[in-house]
Amino acid sequence: MKISPATLAALALAAGSTNAFAPASPTRSISSLNAVSKKDTYQITLLPGDGIGPEIMSACKEVLGTLQKKCGFELEMTDALIGGAAIDAKNDPFPDESLEQCRNSDSVLLSCIGGYKWDSNPRELRPESGLLKMRKEMGLFANLRPAKVLPQLINASTLKKEIVEGVDVMCVRELTGDVYFGTPKGIDVVDGERVGYNNMIYRESEIKRIARVAGDVASKRGGKLCSVDKANVLDVSQLWRDVVTDIITKEFSDVELSHMYVDNAAMQLIRWPKQFDTIVTGNIFGDILSDEASMLVGSLGMLPSASIGESGPGVFEPCHGSAPDIAGEDKANPLALILSAAMMLRYDLDRAEEAALLETAVEAVLDEGLRTADIKQEGDGCKLVGCIEMGQAVAAQLEKIEVPVEV
């Protein structure tokens, strides 16, 4: 497979690229948030996590090894603990040494966390607490989750072809505020019965910065931004709507802004998802809606995500969970983590061309008819493969690509 410099640039940058995973237009000016400029050697922290995490990380490392050899740069990859693995080893879901290593890296690649084993632990000793700590301590306030329906997998969606064909949605979720982090919170005894409470709270400054990220993303995609809230009921959502409106109208005049209540947005994502281009919303609404949008493509096993801050390294991870029921059985799909690595290359390491090569290799594997169990359809004529073979296939496709000297 040969890709000319012009085609390669188009894959990474141009609208209407033949690469289904490439951005709809040039790398975001969120590129100003890139942790580092392009260089020959990068320090990458790997967080294999729990469940299928170590398996998909192993497959991804093989692919990245092939990529760096072909393109003449080096990724110095070092493992660190998070989640259940960290609880078992250190009695802490995100130890200070892991945090320090992440902060000192150029970027962070995370597999997945969690499992039944730790579900009954006190909250501070659950894997998810480590994930929240990492986001807060590293200032990862913006989560980008693309949901793009690929022609090779259109029949994997549970929705009709005419509903999902051509869907390309980016969900921009605020990640460090809202009810997940608001205080006071807890469970108390009042009048002889237990009362649980959390605080849904946003500062104006938090809304402004996520609105600017969303406006920038929307301006480089289809120019449409839908802000999702519950302003008809919640005061915090009214503030959200007011601030988002102010920022977008004043700073992003080329972006068409609309507003939608969260319950209607949940319905519209299933009814007619092609009406959406870029969605921006708060933490808890974004948690739910981004998972819903992800399933439009048929499997969480195909979807990457990026969590970024105003400075320092970002964290790149697949949208799926740790799937402890299939851990160690070579059934996991590593493609979402490989595509997350492509997002890392594009947004944190200033290597958009190499990101495009990874994405092209993934598409080529799908074109070959290779499928892991989560994207295999009965009677599709495709070959069922495991995690190891899928990773090897992506690496093999990379080997076939003739890389221009400029890369």
Tab-separated table of C-alpha atoms in Angstrom:
chain	number	residue	atom	x	y	z
A	1	MET	CA	0.000	0.000	0.000
A	2	LYS	CA	1.498	3.335	-1.060
A	3	ILE	CA	0.431	6.730	0.252
A	4	SER	CA	1.783	9.855	-1.398
A	5	PRO	CA	2.717	12.919	0.668
A	6	ALA	CA	-0.300	14.754	-0.700
A	7	THR	CA	-2.668	11.929	0.169
A	8	LEU	CA	-1.108	11.582	3.591
A	9	ALA	CA	-1.626	15.264	4.290
A	10	ALA	CA	-5.222	14.902	3.211
A	11	LEU	CA	-5.708	11.957	5.543
A	12	ALA	CA	-4.573	13.981	8.507
A	13	LEU	CA	-5.895	17.401	7.648
A	14	ALA	CA	-8.371	17.841	4.834
A	15	ALA	CA	-12.106	17.767	5.006
A	16	GLY	CA	-13.627	14.845	3.212
A	17	SER	CA	-10.564	12.684	3.706
A	18	THR	CA	-10.760	9.053	2.667
A	19	ASN	CA	-9.570	8.249	6.182
A	20	ALA	CA	-12.762	7.773	8.179
A	21	PHE	CA	-10.996	8.500	11.465
A	22	ALA	CA	-9.196	11.725	10.491
A	23	PRO	CA	-10.545	15.059	11.744
A	24	ALA	CA	-13.019	16.764	9.461
A	25	SER	CA	-10.536	19.602	9.031
A	26	PRO	CA	-7.091	20.709	10.251
A	27	THR	CA	-5.882	19.626	13.662
A	28	ARG	CA	-7.722	21.740	16.206
A	29	SER	CA	-6.241	24.912	17.571
A	30	ILE	CA	-6.631	22.879	20.678
A	31	SER	CA	-3.291	21.858	19.188
A	32	SER	CA	-2.134	24.866	21.206
A	33	LEU	CA	-2.779	22.544	24.142
A	34	ASN	CA	-0.339	19.974	22.762
A	35	ALA	CA	1.912	18.789	25.564
A	36	VAL	CA	5.027	18.940	23.390
A	37	SER	CA	6.288	19.955	19.978
A	38	LYS	CA	7.408	17.323	17.511
A	39	LYS	CA	10.684	15.692	18.556
A	40	ASP	CA	12.589	12.453	18.075
A	41	THR	CA	11.913	10.800	21.457
A	42	TYR	CA	8.849	10.897	23.694
A	43	GLN	CA	8.190	9.685	27.229
A	44	ILE	CA	4.885	7.801	27.347
A	45	THR	CA	3.233	6.428	30.471
A	46	LEU	CA	1.169	3.293	29.894
A	47	LEU	CA	-1.645	2.438	32.303
A	48	PRO	CA	-2.707	-1.155	31.470
A	49	GLY	CA	-5.289	-1.170	34.246
A	50	ASP	CA	-7.659	-4.072	34.778
A	51	GLY	CA	-9.586	-6.819	32.991
A	52	ILE	CA	-8.760	-6.877	29.286
A	53	GLY	CA	-6.528	-3.836	29.759
A	54	PRO	CA	-3.148	-5.615	29.751
A	55	GLU	CA	-4.123	-7.627	26.647
A	56	ILE	CA	-5.147	-4.686	24.521
A	57	MET	CA	-2.159	-2.679	25.745
A	58	SER	CA	0.166	-5.464	24.621
A	59	ALA	CA	-1.421	-5.454	21.159
A	60	CYS	CA	-1.203	-1.673	20.980
A	61	LYS	CA	2.472	-1.676	21.989
A	62	GLU	CA	3.252	-4.043	19.127
A	63	VAL	CA	1.535	-1.701	16.679
A	64	LEU	CA	3.290	1.374	18.077
A	65	GLY	CA	6.598	-0.460	17.895
A	66	THR	CA	6.089	-1.041	14.186
A	67	LEU	CA	5.023	2.564	13.633
A	68	GLN	CA	8.011	4.150	15.332
A	69	LYS	CA	10.461	1.934	13.459
A	70	LYS	CA	8.929	2.918	10.126
A	71	CYS	CA	8.667	6.626	10.879
A	72	GLY	CA	11.984	7.199	12.635
A	73	PHE	CA	10.969	8.353	16.102
A	74	GLU	CA	10.960	6.703	19.514
A	75	LEU	CA	8.311	6.178	22.154
A	76	GLU	CA	9.899	5.312	25.494
A	77	MET	CA	6.971	3.522	27.145
A	78	THR	CA	6.840	2.889	30.901
A	79	ASP	CA	4.033	1.137	32.788
A	80	ALA	CA	2.333	2.566	35.880
A	81	LEU	CA	-0.492	1.413	38.135
A	82	ILE	CA	-4.103	2.558	38.218
A	83	GLY	CA	-7.452	1.053	39.187
A	84	GLY	CA	-7.875	-2.387	40.703
A	85	ALA	CA	-4.294	-3.375	39.899
A	86	ALA	CA	-3.092	-0.390	41.931
A	87	ILE	CA	-5.459	-1.220	44.803
A	88	ASP	CA	-4.103	-4.766	44.961
A	89	ALA	CA	-0.471	-3.646	44.813
A	90	LYS	CA	-0.543	-0.341	46.719
A	91	ASN	CA	-3.953	-0.119	48.441
A	92	ASP	CA	-4.535	3.060	46.406
A	93	PRO	CA	-6.474	3.295	43.097
A	94	PHE	CA	-4.032	5.915	41.757
A	95	PRO	CA	-0.814	6.043	43.797
A	96	ASP	CA	1.190	9.249	44.031
A	97	GLU	CA	4.066	7.652	42.125
A	98	SER	CA	1.726	6.940	39.207
A	99	LEU	CA	0.487	10.536	39.254
A	100	GLU	CA	4.034	11.867	39.285
A	101	GLN	CA	5.068	9.615	36.410
A	102	CYS	CA	2.060	10.733	34.354
A	103	ARG	CA	2.783	14.398	35.019
A	104	ASN	CA	6.399	13.962	33.911
A	105	SER	CA	5.435	12.212	30.675
A	106	ASP	CA	4.761	13.666	27.245
A	107	SER	CA	1.492	11.741	27.121
A	108	VAL	CA	-0.491	8.972	28.825
A	109	LEU	CA	-2.183	5.949	27.266
A	110	LEU	CA	-4.791	4.202	29.438
A	111	SER	CA	-6.471	0.858	28.714
A	112	CYS	CA	-9.400	0.467	31.126
A	113	ILE	CA	-10.137	0.008	34.811
A	114	GLY	CA	-12.578	-1.750	37.110
A	115	GLY	CA	-14.041	-5.161	37.792
A	116	TYR	CA	-16.414	-7.099	40.009
A	117	LYS	CA	-13.617	-7.823	42.448
A	118	TRP	CA	-13.540	-4.261	43.777
A	119	ASP	CA	-17.238	-3.316	43.493
A	120	SER	CA	-17.932	-3.770	47.203
A	121	ASN	CA	-14.873	-1.805	48.362
A	122	PRO	CA	-15.282	1.510	50.185
A	123	ARG	CA	-15.629	4.283	47.600
A	124	GLU	CA	-12.110	5.577	48.156
A	125	LEU	CA	-10.763	2.111	47.311
A	126	ARG	CA	-12.674	1.569	44.099
A	127	PRO	CA	-10.941	1.747	40.710
A	128	GLU	CA	-13.188	4.577	39.525
A	129	SER	CA	-11.915	6.802	42.337
A	130	GLY	CA	-8.450	6.512	40.845
A	131	LEU	CA	-9.753	7.667	37.471
A	132	LEU	CA	-11.468	10.694	39.024
A	133	LYS	CA	-8.305	11.550	40.964
A	134	MET	CA	-6.211	11.380	37.800
A	135	ARG	CA	-8.564	13.718	35.918
A	136	LYS	CA	-8.679	16.224	38.756
A	137	GLU	CA	-4.969	16.232	39.638
A	138	MET	CA	-3.874	16.434	35.992
A	139	GLY	CA	-6.405	19.134	35.125
A	140	LEU	CA	-8.058	17.059	32.397
A	141	PHE	CA	-11.172	19.171	32.004
A	142	ALA	CA	-12.142	18.344	28.401
A	143	ASN	CA	-13.077	14.916	27.098
A	144	LEU	CA	-13.397	14.439	23.324
A	145	ARG	CA	-15.317	11.373	22.150
A	146	PRO	CA	-15.839	10.900	18.424
A	147	ALA	CA	-18.631	8.619	17.248
A	148	LYS	CA	-18.277	8.008	13.519
A	149	VAL	CA	-20.074	5.209	11.709
A	150	LEU	CA	-17.689	3.313	9.456
A	151	PRO	CA	-19.029	1.863	6.208
A	152	GLN	CA	-17.312	-1.472	6.982
A	153	LEU	CA	-19.263	-1.787	10.237
A	154	ILE	CA	-22.564	-0.138	9.444
A	155	ASN	CA	-24.463	-3.405	9.905
A	156	ALA	CA	-23.029	-3.784	13.420
A	157	SER	CA	-25.271	-0.971	14.642
A	158	THR	CA	-28.590	-1.983	16.174
A	159	LEU	CA	-30.228	0.954	14.372
A	160	LYS	CA	-31.390	0.953	10.764
A	161	LYS	CA	-28.826	1.713	8.082
A	162	GLU	CA	-30.669	4.819	6.910
A	163	ILE	CA	-30.522	6.212	10.458
A	164	VAL	CA	-26.799	5.726	11.143
A	165	GLU	CA	-25.223	5.954	7.689
A	166	GLY	CA	-23.026	9.044	7.591
A	167	VAL	CA	-23.206	9.749	11.337
A	168	ASP	CA	-20.173	11.699	12.570
A	169	VAL	CA	-20.644	13.190	16.042
A	170	MET	CA	-18.065	14.658	18.401
A	171	CYS	CA	-19.103	14.831	22.057
A	172	VAL	CA	-17.184	17.398	24.117
A	173	ARG	CA	-17.737	16.622	27.790
A	174	GLU	CA	-16.626	18.738	30.745
A	175	LEU	CA	-14.712	16.370	32.956
A	176	THR	CA	-13.668	17.886	36.287
A	177	GLY	CA	-16.758	19.644	37.623
A	178	ASP	CA	-20.467	18.945	38.103
A	179	VAL	CA	-22.075	16.464	40.466
A	180	TYR	CA	-19.125	14.039	40.374
A	181	PHE	CA	-16.857	16.548	42.098
A	182	GLY	CA	-19.235	18.980	43.823
A	183	THR	CA	-19.222	19.310	47.594
A	184	PRO	CA	-20.720	18.861	50.101
A	185	LYS	CA	-21.543	15.237	49.401
A	186	GLY	CA	-22.040	12.085	51.419
A	187	ILE	CA	-24.470	9.844	53.219
A	188	ASP	CA	-25.754	11.013	56.605
A	189	VAL	CA	-28.448	9.957	59.041
A	190	VAL	CA	-31.273	12.494	59.337
A	191	ASP	CA	-34.357	11.904	61.470
A	192	GLY	CA	-33.439	8.274	61.877
A	193	GLU	CA	-32.943	7.428	58.196
A	194	ARG	CA	-30.031	7.573	55.764
A	195	VAL	CA	-29.888	10.501	53.346
A	196	GLY	CA	-27.528	10.579	50.379
A	197	TYR	CA	-26.653	13.830	48.640
A	198	ASN	CA	-24.352	15.302	46.004
A	199	ASN	CA	-23.847	18.844	44.759
A	200	MET	CA	-24.291	19.719	41.078
A	201	ILE	CA	-22.128	22.809	40.770
A	202	TYR	CA	-20.253	24.724	38.061
A	203	ARG	CA	-18.162	27.868	38.227
A	204	GLU	CA	-18.445	30.327	35.368
A	205	SER	CA	-14.746	29.887	34.587
A	206	GLU	CA	-15.208	26.116	34.191
A	207	ILE	CA	-18.025	26.617	31.717
A	208	LYS	CA	-16.084	29.230	29.757
A	209	ARG	CA	-13.078	27.010	29.142
A	210	ILE	CA	-15.084	23.981	27.969
A	211	ALA	CA	-17.221	26.248	25.776
A	212	ARG	CA	-14.057	27.551	24.094
A	213	VAL	CA	-12.832	24.008	23.438
A	214	ALA	CA	-16.209	23.047	21.988
A	215	GLY	CA	-16.406	26.187	19.876
A	216	ASP	CA	-12.967	25.502	18.470
A	217	VAL	CA	-13.790	21.871	17.694
A	218	ALA	CA	-17.112	22.813	16.064
A	219	SER	CA	-15.503	25.513	13.940
A	220	LYS	CA	-13.153	22.919	12.482
A	221	ARG	CA	-15.873	20.353	11.833
A	222	GLY	CA	-19.319	21.155	10.426
A	223	GLY	CA	-19.704	24.498	12.180
A	224	LYS	CA	-22.667	23.355	14.290
A	225	LEU	CA	-22.619	23.143	18.093
A	226	CYS	CA	-25.435	21.825	20.270
A	227	SER	CA	-25.170	22.635	23.972
A	228	VAL	CA	-27.070	20.167	26.158
A	229	ASP	CA	-28.414	21.107	29.586
A	230	LYS	CA	-31.538	20.983	31.781
A	231	ALA	CA	-32.073	24.716	32.119
A	232	ASN	CA	-35.833	24.364	32.503
A	233	VAL	CA	-35.303	22.727	35.911
A	234	LEU	CA	-31.747	23.305	37.152
A	235	ASP	CA	-30.203	26.659	38.110
A	236	VAL	CA	-26.744	25.302	37.353
A	237	SER	CA	-27.925	24.491	33.831
A	238	GLN	CA	-29.285	28.022	33.374
A	239	LEU	CA	-25.829	29.371	34.185
A	240	TRP	CA	-24.353	26.829	31.767
A	241	ARG	CA	-26.678	27.987	28.975
A	242	ASP	CA	-26.016	31.683	29.621
A	243	VAL	CA	-22.229	31.320	29.661
A	244	VAL	CA	-22.048	29.005	26.627
A	245	THR	CA	-24.238	31.410	24.656
A	246	ASP	CA	-22.057	34.367	25.610
A	247	ILE	CA	-18.765	32.655	24.687
A	248	ILE	CA	-19.899	31.158	21.389
A	249	THR	CA	-21.709	34.261	20.088
A	250	LYS	CA	-18.804	36.571	20.966
A	251	GLU	CA	-15.796	34.387	20.132
A	252	PHE	CA	-17.031	31.892	17.506
A	253	SER	CA	-19.257	33.826	15.130
A	254	ASP	CA	-18.799	31.130	12.470
A	255	VAL	CA	-20.399	28.481	14.706
A	256	GLU	CA	-24.157	27.870	14.656
A	257	LEU	CA	-25.182	27.362	18.293
A	258	SER	CA	-28.302	25.533	19.441
A	259	HIS	CA	-29.506	24.348	22.838
A	260	MET	CA	-31.293	21.142	23.779
A	261	TYR	CA	-32.580	19.680	27.030
A	262	VAL	CA	-30.774	16.499	27.985
A	263	ASP	CA	-33.846	14.246	27.902
A	264	ASN	CA	-34.677	15.402	24.378
A	265	ALA	CA	-31.032	15.027	23.322
A	266	ALA	CA	-31.043	11.403	24.497
A	267	MET	CA	-34.086	10.748	22.334
A	268	GLN	CA	-32.816	12.681	19.299
A	269	LEU	CA	-29.507	10.786	19.274
A	270	ILE	CA	-31.495	7.644	18.516
A	271	ARG	CA	-34.231	9.226	16.405
A	272	TRP	CA	-32.025	11.205	13.989
A	273	PRO	CA	-28.345	11.332	15.009
A	274	LYS	CA	-27.221	12.984	11.754
A	275	GLN	CA	-28.655	16.293	12.986
A	276	PHE	CA	-25.677	16.556	15.371
A	277	ASP	CA	-22.138	17.602	14.540
A	278	THR	CA	-20.555	18.691	17.840
A	279	ILE	CA	-22.204	18.367	21.250
A	280	VAL	CA	-20.980	20.110	24.407
A	281	THR	CA	-22.344	19.271	27.823
A	282	GLY	CA	-21.514	18.875	31.495
A	283	ASN	CA	-19.935	15.947	33.248
A	284	ILE	CA	-22.879	13.735	34.188
A	285	PHE	CA	-24.944	14.461	31.061
A	286	GLY	CA	-21.833	13.911	28.938
A	287	ASP	CA	-21.087	10.631	30.660
A	288	ILE	CA	-24.463	9.293	29.599
A	289	LEU	CA	-24.831	10.880	26.158
A	290	SER	CA	-21.317	10.038	24.968
A	291	ASP	CA	-21.902	6.363	25.763
A	292	GLU	CA	-25.223	6.504	23.930
A	293	ALA	CA	-23.585	8.185	20.924
A	294	SER	CA	-20.832	5.599	20.985
A	295	MET	CA	-23.301	2.780	20.471
A	296	LEU	CA	-24.509	4.310	17.212
A	297	VAL	CA	-21.463	2.732	15.585
A	298	GLY	CA	-22.289	-0.728	16.891
A	299	SER	CA	-19.533	-1.353	19.421
A	300	LEU	CA	-17.659	0.534	22.114
A	301	GLY	CA	-14.688	-1.584	21.064
A	302	MET	CA	-14.067	0.756	18.123
A	303	LEU	CA	-14.178	4.134	19.826
A	304	PRO	CA	-11.267	6.185	21.162
A	305	SER	CA	-11.312	9.233	23.414
A	306	ALA	CA	-9.017	12.025	24.552
A	307	SER	CA	-8.963	13.865	27.862
A	308	ILE	CA	-6.994	17.092	27.754
A	309	GLY	CA	-6.166	20.075	29.911
A	310	GLU	CA	-4.837	23.570	29.417
A	311	SER	CA	-1.253	22.348	29.702
A	312	GLY	CA	0.689	19.167	30.302
A	313	PRO	CA	0.033	15.676	28.993
A	314	GLY	CA	-3.374	14.380	28.013
A	315	VAL	CA	-4.789	10.935	28.711
A	316	PHE	CA	-5.996	8.822	25.791
A	317	GLU	CA	-8.209	5.807	26.337
A	318	PRO	CA	-10.874	3.653	24.675
A	319	CYS	CA	-14.508	4.291	25.537
A	320	HIS	CA	-15.155	0.691	26.575
A	321	GLY	CA	-14.820	-0.851	30.009
A	322	SER	CA	-12.560	-3.576	31.362
A	323	ALA	CA	-14.809	-6.529	30.363
A	324	PRO	CA	-13.628	-8.813	33.176
A	325	ASP	CA	-15.848	-11.634	31.871
A	326	ILE	CA	-13.549	-12.123	28.841
A	327	ALA	CA	-10.236	-11.090	30.418
A	328	GLY	CA	-7.405	-13.460	29.527
A	329	GLU	CA	-9.387	-15.217	26.787
A	330	ASP	CA	-7.908	-13.385	23.768
A	331	LYS	CA	-11.375	-12.122	22.785
A	332	ALA	CA	-10.914	-8.387	23.336
A	333	ASN	CA	-10.918	-5.795	20.576
A	334	PRO	CA	-7.712	-3.681	20.691
A	335	LEU	CA	-8.754	-1.271	17.933
A	336	ALA	CA	-10.233	1.416	20.200
A	337	LEU	CA	-6.966	1.609	22.145
A	338	ILE	CA	-4.954	1.694	18.910
A	339	LEU	CA	-7.168	4.540	17.678
A	340	SER	CA	-6.719	6.259	21.049
A	341	ALA	CA	-2.976	6.040	20.428
A	342	ALA	CA	-3.609	7.755	17.099
A	343	MET	CA	-5.404	10.576	18.940
A	344	MET	CA	-2.401	10.780	21.275
A	345	LEU	CA	-0.056	11.146	18.325
A	346	ARG	CA	-2.236	13.839	16.765
A	347	TYR	CA	-3.165	15.937	19.799
A	348	ASP	CA	-0.342	15.456	22.318
A	349	LEU	CA	2.763	14.579	20.285
A	350	ASP	CA	2.324	16.798	17.203
A	351	ARG	CA	2.507	13.822	14.824
A	352	ALA	CA	-0.698	14.041	12.788
A	353	GLU	CA	0.783	12.187	9.805
A	354	GLU	CA	1.725	9.177	11.916
A	355	ALA	CA	-1.744	9.252	13.468
A	356	ALA	CA	-3.225	9.062	9.975
A	357	LEU	CA	-1.027	6.047	9.184
A	358	LEU	CA	-2.362	4.206	12.236
A	359	GLU	CA	-5.946	5.010	11.310
A	360	THR	CA	-5.384	3.940	7.719
A	361	ALA	CA	-3.940	0.615	8.896
A	362	VAL	CA	-7.010	-0.001	11.074
A	363	GLU	CA	-9.323	0.684	8.142
A	364	ALA	CA	-7.272	-1.656	5.949
A	365	VAL	CA	-7.667	-4.474	8.479
A	366	LEU	CA	-11.431	-3.964	8.486
A	367	ASP	CA	-11.415	-3.917	4.687
A	368	GLU	CA	-9.621	-7.288	4.827
A	369	GLY	CA	-12.615	-8.686	6.678
A	370	LEU	CA	-11.027	-9.294	10.075
A	371	ARG	CA	-13.381	-8.956	13.040
A	372	THR	CA	-13.182	-9.498	16.782
A	373	ALA	CA	-16.261	-10.981	18.421
A	374	ASP	CA	-17.830	-7.642	19.375
A	375	ILE	CA	-18.028	-6.469	15.729
A	376	LYS	CA	-18.616	-9.847	14.071
A	377	GLN	CA	-22.044	-10.274	12.487
A	378	GLU	CA	-23.646	-13.583	11.603
A	379	GLY	CA	-23.310	-14.305	7.904
A	380	ASP	CA	-21.018	-11.325	7.193
A	381	GLY	CA	-18.353	-13.504	5.579
A	382	CYS	CA	-15.670	-12.010	7.797
A	383	LYS	CA	-12.996	-13.868	9.741
A	384	LEU	CA	-13.265	-14.023	13.535
A	385	VAL	CA	-9.938	-13.168	15.178
A	386	GLY	CA	-8.704	-12.596	18.700
A	387	CYS	CA	-6.955	-9.659	20.312
A	388	ILE	CA	-3.452	-10.868	19.504
A	389	GLU	CA	-4.173	-11.568	15.839
A	390	MET	CA	-5.964	-8.256	15.376
A	391	GLY	CA	-2.985	-6.359	16.761
A	392	GLN	CA	-0.626	-8.324	14.547
A	393	ALA	CA	-2.816	-7.592	11.513
A	394	VAL	CA	-2.701	-3.823	12.134
A	395	ALA	CA	1.082	-3.998	12.532
A	396	ALA	CA	1.315	-5.971	9.280
A	397	GLN	CA	-0.722	-3.351	7.441
A	398	LEU	CA	1.610	-0.662	8.727
A	399	GLU	CA	4.523	-2.623	7.302
A	400	LYS	CA	2.889	-2.518	3.846
A	401	ILE	CA	2.516	1.260	3.814
A	402	GLU	CA	5.278	3.102	1.991
A	403	VAL	CA	6.054	6.071	4.201
A	404	PRO	CA	7.043	9.350	2.523
A	405	VAL	CA	10.372	10.835	3.536
A	406	GLU	CA	8.600	13.822	5.102
A	407	VAL	CA	7.020	11.691	7.865
